[in-house]
PDB file of C-alpha atoms in Angstrom:
ATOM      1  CA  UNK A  30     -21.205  -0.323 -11.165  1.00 82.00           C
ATOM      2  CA  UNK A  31     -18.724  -2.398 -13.378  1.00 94.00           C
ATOM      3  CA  UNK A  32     -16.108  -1.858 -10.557  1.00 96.00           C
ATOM      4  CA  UNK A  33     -16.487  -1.695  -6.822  1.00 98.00           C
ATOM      5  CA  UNK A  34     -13.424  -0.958  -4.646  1.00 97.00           C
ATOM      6  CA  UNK A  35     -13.228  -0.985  -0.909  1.00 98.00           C
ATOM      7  CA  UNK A  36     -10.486   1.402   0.914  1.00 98.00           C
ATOM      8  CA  UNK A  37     -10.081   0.612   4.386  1.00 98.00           C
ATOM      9  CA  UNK A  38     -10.733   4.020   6.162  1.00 97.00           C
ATOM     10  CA  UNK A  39      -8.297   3.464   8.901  1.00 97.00           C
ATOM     11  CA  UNK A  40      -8.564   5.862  12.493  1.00 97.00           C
ATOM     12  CA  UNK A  41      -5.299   7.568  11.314  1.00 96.00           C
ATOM     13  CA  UNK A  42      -5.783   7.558   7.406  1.00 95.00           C
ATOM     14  CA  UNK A  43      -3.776   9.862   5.360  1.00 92.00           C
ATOM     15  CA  UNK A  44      -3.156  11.010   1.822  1.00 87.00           C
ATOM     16  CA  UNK A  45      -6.884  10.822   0.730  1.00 81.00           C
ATOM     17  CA  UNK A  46      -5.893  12.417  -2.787  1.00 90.00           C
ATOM     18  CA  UNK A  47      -4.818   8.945  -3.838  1.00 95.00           C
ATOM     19  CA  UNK A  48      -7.687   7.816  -4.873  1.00 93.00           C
ATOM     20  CA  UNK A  49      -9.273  10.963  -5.880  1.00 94.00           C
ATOM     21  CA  UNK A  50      -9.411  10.683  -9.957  1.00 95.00           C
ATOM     22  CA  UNK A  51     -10.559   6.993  -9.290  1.00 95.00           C
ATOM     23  CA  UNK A  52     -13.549   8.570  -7.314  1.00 94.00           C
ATOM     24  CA  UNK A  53     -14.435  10.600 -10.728  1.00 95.00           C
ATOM     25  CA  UNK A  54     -14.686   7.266 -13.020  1.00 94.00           C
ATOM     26  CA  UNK A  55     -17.985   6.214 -14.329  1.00 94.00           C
ATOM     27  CA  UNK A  56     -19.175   2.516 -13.015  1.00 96.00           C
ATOM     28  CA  UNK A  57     -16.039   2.861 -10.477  1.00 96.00           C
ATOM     29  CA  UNK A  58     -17.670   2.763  -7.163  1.00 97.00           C
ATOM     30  CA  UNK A  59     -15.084   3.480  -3.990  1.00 97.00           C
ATOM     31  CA  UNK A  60     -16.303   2.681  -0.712  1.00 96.00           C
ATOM     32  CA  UNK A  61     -14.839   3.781   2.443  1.00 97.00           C
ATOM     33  CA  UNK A  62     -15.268   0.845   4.878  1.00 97.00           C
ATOM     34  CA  UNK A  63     -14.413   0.405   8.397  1.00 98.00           C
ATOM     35  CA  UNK A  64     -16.328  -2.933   9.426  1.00 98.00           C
ATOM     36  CA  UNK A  65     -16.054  -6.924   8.704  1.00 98.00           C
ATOM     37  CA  UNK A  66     -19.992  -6.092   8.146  1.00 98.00           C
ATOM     38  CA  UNK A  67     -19.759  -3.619   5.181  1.00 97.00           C
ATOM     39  CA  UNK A  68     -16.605  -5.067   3.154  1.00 98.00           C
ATOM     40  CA  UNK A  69     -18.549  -7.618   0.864  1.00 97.00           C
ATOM     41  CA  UNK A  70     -17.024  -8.996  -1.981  1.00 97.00           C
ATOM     42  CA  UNK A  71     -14.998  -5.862  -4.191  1.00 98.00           C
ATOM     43  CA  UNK A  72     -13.014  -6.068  -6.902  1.00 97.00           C
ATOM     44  CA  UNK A  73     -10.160  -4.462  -4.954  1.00 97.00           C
ATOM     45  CA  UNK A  74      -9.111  -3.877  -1.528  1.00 98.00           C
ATOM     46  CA  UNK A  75      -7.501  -0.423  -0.838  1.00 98.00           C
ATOM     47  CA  UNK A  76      -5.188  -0.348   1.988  1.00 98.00           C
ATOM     48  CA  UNK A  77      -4.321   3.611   2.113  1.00 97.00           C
ATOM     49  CA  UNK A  78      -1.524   5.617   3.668  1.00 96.00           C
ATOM     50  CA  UNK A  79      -1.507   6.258   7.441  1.00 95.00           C
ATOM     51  CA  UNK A  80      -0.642   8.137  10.316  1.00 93.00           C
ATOM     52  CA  UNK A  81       0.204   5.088  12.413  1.00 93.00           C
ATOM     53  CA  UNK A  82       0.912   2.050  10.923  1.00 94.00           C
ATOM     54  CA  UNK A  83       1.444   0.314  14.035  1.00 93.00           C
ATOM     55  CA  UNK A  84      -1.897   1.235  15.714  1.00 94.00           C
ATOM     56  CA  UNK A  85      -3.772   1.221  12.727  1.00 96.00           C
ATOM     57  CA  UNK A  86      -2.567  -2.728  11.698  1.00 96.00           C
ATOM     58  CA  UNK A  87      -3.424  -3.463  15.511  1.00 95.00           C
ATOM     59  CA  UNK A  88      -7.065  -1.843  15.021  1.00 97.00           C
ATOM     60  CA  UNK A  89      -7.751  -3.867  11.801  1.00 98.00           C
ATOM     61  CA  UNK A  90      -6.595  -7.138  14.381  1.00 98.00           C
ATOM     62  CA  UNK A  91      -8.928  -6.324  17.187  1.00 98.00           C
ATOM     63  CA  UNK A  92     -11.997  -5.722  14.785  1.00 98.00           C
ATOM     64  CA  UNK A  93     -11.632  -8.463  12.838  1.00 98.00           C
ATOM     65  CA  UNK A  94     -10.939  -7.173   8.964  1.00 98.00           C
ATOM     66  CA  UNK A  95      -6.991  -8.143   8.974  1.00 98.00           C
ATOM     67  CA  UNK A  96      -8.354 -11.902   9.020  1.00 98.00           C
ATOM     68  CA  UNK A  97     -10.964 -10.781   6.447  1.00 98.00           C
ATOM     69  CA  UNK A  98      -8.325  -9.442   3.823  1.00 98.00           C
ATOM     70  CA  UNK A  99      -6.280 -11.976   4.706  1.00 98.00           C
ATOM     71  CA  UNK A 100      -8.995 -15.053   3.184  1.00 98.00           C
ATOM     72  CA  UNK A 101      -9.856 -12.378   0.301  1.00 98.00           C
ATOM     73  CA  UNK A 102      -6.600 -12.365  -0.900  1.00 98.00           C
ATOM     74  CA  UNK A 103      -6.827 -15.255  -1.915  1.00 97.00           C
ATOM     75  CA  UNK A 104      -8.706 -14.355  -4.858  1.00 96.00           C
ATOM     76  CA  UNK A 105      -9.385 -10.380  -4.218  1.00 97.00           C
ATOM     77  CA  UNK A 106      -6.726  -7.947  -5.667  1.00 97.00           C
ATOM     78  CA  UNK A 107      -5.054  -6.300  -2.417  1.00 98.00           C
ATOM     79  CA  UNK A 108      -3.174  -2.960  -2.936  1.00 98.00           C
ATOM     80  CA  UNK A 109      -1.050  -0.988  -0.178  1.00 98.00           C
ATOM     81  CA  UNK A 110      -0.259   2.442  -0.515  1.00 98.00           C
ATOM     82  CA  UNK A 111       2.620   3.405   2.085  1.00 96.00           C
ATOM     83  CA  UNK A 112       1.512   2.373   5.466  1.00 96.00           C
ATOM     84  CA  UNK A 113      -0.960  -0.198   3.735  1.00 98.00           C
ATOM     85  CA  UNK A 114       2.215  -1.447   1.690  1.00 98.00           C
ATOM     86  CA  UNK A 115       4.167  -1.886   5.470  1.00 97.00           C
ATOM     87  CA  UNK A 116       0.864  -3.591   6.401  1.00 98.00           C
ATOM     88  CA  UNK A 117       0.713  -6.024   4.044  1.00 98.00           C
ATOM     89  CA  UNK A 118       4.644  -7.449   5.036  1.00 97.00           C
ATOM     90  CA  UNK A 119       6.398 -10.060   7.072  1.00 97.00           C
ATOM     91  CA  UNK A 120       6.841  -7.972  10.113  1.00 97.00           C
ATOM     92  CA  UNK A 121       7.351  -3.756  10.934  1.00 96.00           C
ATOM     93  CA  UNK A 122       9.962  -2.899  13.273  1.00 96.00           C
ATOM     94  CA  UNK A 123       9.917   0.343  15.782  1.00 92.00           C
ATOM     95  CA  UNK A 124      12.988   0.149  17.513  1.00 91.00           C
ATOM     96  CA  UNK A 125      13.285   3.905  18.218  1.00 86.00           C
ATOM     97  CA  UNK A 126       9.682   3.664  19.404  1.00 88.00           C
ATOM     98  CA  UNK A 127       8.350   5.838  16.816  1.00 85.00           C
ATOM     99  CA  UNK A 128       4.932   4.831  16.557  1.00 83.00           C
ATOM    100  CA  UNK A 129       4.524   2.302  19.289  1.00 82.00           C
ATOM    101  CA  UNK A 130       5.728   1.144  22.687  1.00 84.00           C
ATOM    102  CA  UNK A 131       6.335  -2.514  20.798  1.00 83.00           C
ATOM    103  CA  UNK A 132       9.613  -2.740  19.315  1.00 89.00           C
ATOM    104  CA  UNK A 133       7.855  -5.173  16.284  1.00 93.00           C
ATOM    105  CA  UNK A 134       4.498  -5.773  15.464  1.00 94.00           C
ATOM    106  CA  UNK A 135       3.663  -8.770  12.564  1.00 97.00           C
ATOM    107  CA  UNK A 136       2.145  -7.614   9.134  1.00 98.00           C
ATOM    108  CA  UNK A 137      -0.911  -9.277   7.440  1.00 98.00           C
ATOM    109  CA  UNK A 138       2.121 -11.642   5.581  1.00 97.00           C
ATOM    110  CA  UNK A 139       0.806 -10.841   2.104  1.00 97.00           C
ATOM    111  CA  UNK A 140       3.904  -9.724   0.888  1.00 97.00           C
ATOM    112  CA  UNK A 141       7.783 -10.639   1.298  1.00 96.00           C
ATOM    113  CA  UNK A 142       9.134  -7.592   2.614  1.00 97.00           C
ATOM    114  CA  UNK A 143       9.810  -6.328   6.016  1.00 97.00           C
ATOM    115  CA  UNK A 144       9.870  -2.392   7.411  1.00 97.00           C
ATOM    116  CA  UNK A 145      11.708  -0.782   9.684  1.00 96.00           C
ATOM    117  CA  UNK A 146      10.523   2.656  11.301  1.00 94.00           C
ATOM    118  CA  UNK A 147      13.812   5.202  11.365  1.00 88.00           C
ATOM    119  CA  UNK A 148      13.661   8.181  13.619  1.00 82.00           C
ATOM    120  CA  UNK A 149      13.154  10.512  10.724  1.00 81.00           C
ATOM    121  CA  UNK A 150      10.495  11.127   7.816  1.00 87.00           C
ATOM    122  CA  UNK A 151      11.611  10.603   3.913  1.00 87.00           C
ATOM    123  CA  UNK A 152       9.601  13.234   1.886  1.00 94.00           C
ATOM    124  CA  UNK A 153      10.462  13.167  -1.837  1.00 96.00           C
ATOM    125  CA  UNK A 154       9.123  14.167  -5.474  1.00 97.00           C
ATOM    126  CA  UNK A 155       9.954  11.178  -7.289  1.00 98.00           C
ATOM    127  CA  UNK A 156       9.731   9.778 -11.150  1.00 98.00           C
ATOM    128  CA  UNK A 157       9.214   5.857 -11.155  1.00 98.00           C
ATOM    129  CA  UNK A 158       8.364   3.492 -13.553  1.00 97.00           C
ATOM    130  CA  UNK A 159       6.131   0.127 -13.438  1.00 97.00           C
ATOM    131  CA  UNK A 160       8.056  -2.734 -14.386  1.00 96.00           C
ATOM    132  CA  UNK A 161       5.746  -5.484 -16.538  1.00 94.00           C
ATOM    133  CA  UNK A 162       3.728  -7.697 -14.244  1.00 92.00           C
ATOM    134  CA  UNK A 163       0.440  -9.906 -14.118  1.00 90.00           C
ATOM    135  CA  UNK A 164      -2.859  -8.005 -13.462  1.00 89.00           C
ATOM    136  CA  UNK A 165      -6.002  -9.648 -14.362  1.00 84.00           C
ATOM    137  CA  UNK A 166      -5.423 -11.528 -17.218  1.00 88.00           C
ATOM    138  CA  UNK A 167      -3.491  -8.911 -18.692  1.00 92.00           C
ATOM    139  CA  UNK A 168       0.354  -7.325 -18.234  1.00 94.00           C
ATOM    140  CA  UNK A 169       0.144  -4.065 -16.186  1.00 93.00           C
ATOM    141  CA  UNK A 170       3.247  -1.919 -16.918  1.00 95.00           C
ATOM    142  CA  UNK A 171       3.552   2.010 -17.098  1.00 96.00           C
ATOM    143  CA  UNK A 172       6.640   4.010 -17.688  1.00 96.00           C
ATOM    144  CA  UNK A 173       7.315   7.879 -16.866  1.00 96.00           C
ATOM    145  CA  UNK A 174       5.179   7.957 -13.754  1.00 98.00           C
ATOM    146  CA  UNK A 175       5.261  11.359 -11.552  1.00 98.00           C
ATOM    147  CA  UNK A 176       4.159  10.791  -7.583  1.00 97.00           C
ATOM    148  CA  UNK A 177       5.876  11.307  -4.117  1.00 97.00           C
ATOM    149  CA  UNK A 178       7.272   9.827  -0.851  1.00 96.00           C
ATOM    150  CA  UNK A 179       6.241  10.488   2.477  1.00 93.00           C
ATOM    151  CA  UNK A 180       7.298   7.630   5.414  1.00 91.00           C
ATOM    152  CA  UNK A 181       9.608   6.837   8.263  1.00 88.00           C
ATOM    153  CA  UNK A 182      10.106   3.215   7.127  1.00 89.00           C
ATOM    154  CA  UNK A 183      12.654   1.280   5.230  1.00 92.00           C
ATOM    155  CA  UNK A 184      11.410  -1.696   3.837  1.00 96.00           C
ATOM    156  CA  UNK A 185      13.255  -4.330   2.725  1.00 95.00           C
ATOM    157  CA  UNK A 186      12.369  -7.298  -0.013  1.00 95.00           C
ATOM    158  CA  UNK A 187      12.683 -10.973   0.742  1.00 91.00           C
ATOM    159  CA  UNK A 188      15.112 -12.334  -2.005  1.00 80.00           C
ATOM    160  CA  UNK A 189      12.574 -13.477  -5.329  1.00 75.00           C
ATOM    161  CA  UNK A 190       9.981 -11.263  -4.973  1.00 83.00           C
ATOM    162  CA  UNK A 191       8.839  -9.417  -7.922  1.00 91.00           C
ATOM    163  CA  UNK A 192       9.679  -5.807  -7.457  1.00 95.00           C
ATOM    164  CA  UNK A 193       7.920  -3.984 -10.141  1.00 96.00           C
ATOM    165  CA  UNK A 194       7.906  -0.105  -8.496  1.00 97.00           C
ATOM    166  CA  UNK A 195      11.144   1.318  -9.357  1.00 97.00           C
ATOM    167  CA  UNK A 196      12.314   4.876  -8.479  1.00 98.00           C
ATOM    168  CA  UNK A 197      14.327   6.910 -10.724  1.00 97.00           C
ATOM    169  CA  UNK A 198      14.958   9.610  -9.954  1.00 97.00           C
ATOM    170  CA  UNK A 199      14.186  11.671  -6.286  1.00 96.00           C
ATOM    171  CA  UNK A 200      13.889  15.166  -5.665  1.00 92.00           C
ATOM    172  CA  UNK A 201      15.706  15.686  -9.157  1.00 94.00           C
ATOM    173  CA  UNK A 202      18.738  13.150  -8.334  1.00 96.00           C
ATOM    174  CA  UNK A 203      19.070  10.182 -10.341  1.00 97.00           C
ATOM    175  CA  UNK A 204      18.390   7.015  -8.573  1.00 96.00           C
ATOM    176  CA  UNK A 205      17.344   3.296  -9.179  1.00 96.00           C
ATOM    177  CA  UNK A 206      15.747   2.273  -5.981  1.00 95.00           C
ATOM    178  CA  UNK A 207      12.735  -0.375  -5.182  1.00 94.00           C
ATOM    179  CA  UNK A 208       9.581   1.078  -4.096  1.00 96.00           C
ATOM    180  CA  UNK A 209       7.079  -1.441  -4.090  1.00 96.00           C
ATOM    181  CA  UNK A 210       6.409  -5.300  -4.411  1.00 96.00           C
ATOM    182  CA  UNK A 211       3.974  -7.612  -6.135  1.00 95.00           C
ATOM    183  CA  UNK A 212       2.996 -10.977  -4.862  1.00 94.00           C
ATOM    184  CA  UNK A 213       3.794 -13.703  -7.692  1.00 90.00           C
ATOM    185  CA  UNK A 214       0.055 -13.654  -8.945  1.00 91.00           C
ATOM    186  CA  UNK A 215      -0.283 -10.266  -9.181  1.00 92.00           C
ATOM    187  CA  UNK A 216      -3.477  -9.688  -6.438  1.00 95.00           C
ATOM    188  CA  UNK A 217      -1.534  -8.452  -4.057  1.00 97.00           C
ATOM    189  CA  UNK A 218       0.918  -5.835  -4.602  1.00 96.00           C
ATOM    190  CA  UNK A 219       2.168  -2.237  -2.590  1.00 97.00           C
ATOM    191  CA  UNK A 220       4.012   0.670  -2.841  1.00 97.00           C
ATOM    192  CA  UNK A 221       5.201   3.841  -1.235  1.00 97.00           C
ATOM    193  CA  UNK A 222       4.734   6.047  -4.268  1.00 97.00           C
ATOM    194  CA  UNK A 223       1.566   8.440  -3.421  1.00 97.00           C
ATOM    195  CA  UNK A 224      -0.303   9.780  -6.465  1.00 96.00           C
ATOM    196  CA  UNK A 225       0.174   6.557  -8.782  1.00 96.00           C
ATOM    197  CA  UNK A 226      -3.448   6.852 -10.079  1.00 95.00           C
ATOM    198  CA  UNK A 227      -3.115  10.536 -11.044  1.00 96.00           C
ATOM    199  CA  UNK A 228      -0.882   9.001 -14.162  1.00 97.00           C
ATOM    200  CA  UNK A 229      -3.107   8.149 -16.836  1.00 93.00           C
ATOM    201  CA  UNK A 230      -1.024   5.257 -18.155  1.00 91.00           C
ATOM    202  CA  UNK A 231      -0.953   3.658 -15.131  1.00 92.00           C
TER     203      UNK A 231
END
């Protein structure tokens, strides 16, 4: 194996087709792992989509792998993918209680943004674009990319941040709207468009 990448398989994961074509890569191995004990030392951390943000950042507390990541990323690439991306912020707000009785609950602080959970679910075919940013060594940048959005949050960026995940255009209306941040470095970086990996570019 040339590349091993861990995905967090969170109680309430969703949107397993992610990570599907990365699955069918030679010398790509992806592990599903759910323990401190089995998350060794992979090229890249997945944190995937979920049903529960909220319960699923407090599980990753309680069992110890939040404070894992959180030392990796120091010199581990770290990628969120929807509820992973809300994960890896400043702070998630619920205050319509939609996935918790806590009106906030702090992220693993990875990233400058912070979510808020509306009352209602964004669902979206979107075209988006990769703006140019570091990525091992090299300059990772894609253009034309096809995915979607699926989430209750709004999340906002901390002014500076590199946002490199831009939306263009939703459900066939124009549009120029963030959807994902990098750290400064490049390891650690999110977004809420599903299906990035199915473009071939990117």
């Amino acid at each position: 194996t040339l590349v091993d990448i861990a995905v967090i398989r969170l109680p309430r994961i969703s949107n397993f087709t992610d990570l599907s074509v990365l699955e069918q890569i030679g010398q790509v191995s992806v592990r599903y792992v759910d323990s401190v004990r089995d998350l060794h030392h992979p090229d890249m951390i997945v944190l995937p989509g979920s049903k529960n943000t909220m319960a699923d950042l407090k599980w990753m507390r309680e069992n110890g792998l939040e404070a894992l990541i959180k030392k990796k990323a120091q010199d581990t690439i770290v990628f969120g993918i929807c509820g992973g991306y809300q994960m890896l912020g400043q702070v998630i707000y619920d205050p319509h209680h939609t996935e918790s009785d806590f009106p906030e609950t702090a992220g693993l602080g990875l990233l400058p943004v912070r979510t808020t959970f509306a009352d209602w679910k964004q669902t979206y075919q979107v075209q988006a674009l990769c703006r140019p940013f570091p990525f091992m060594g090299e300059t990772l940048e894609a253009r034309d990319l096809t995915g979607y959005e699926i989430h209750m949050g709004q999340t906002v960026v901390d002014s500076g941040a590199s946002e490199p995940f831009v939306v263009c255009q939703r459900s066939g209306k124009d549009c120029s709207l963030t959807a994902g941040t990098a750290r400064k470095d490049g390891l650690v970086f999110g977004t809420y468009i599903h299906g990035l990996f199915d473009n071939d570019q990117f």
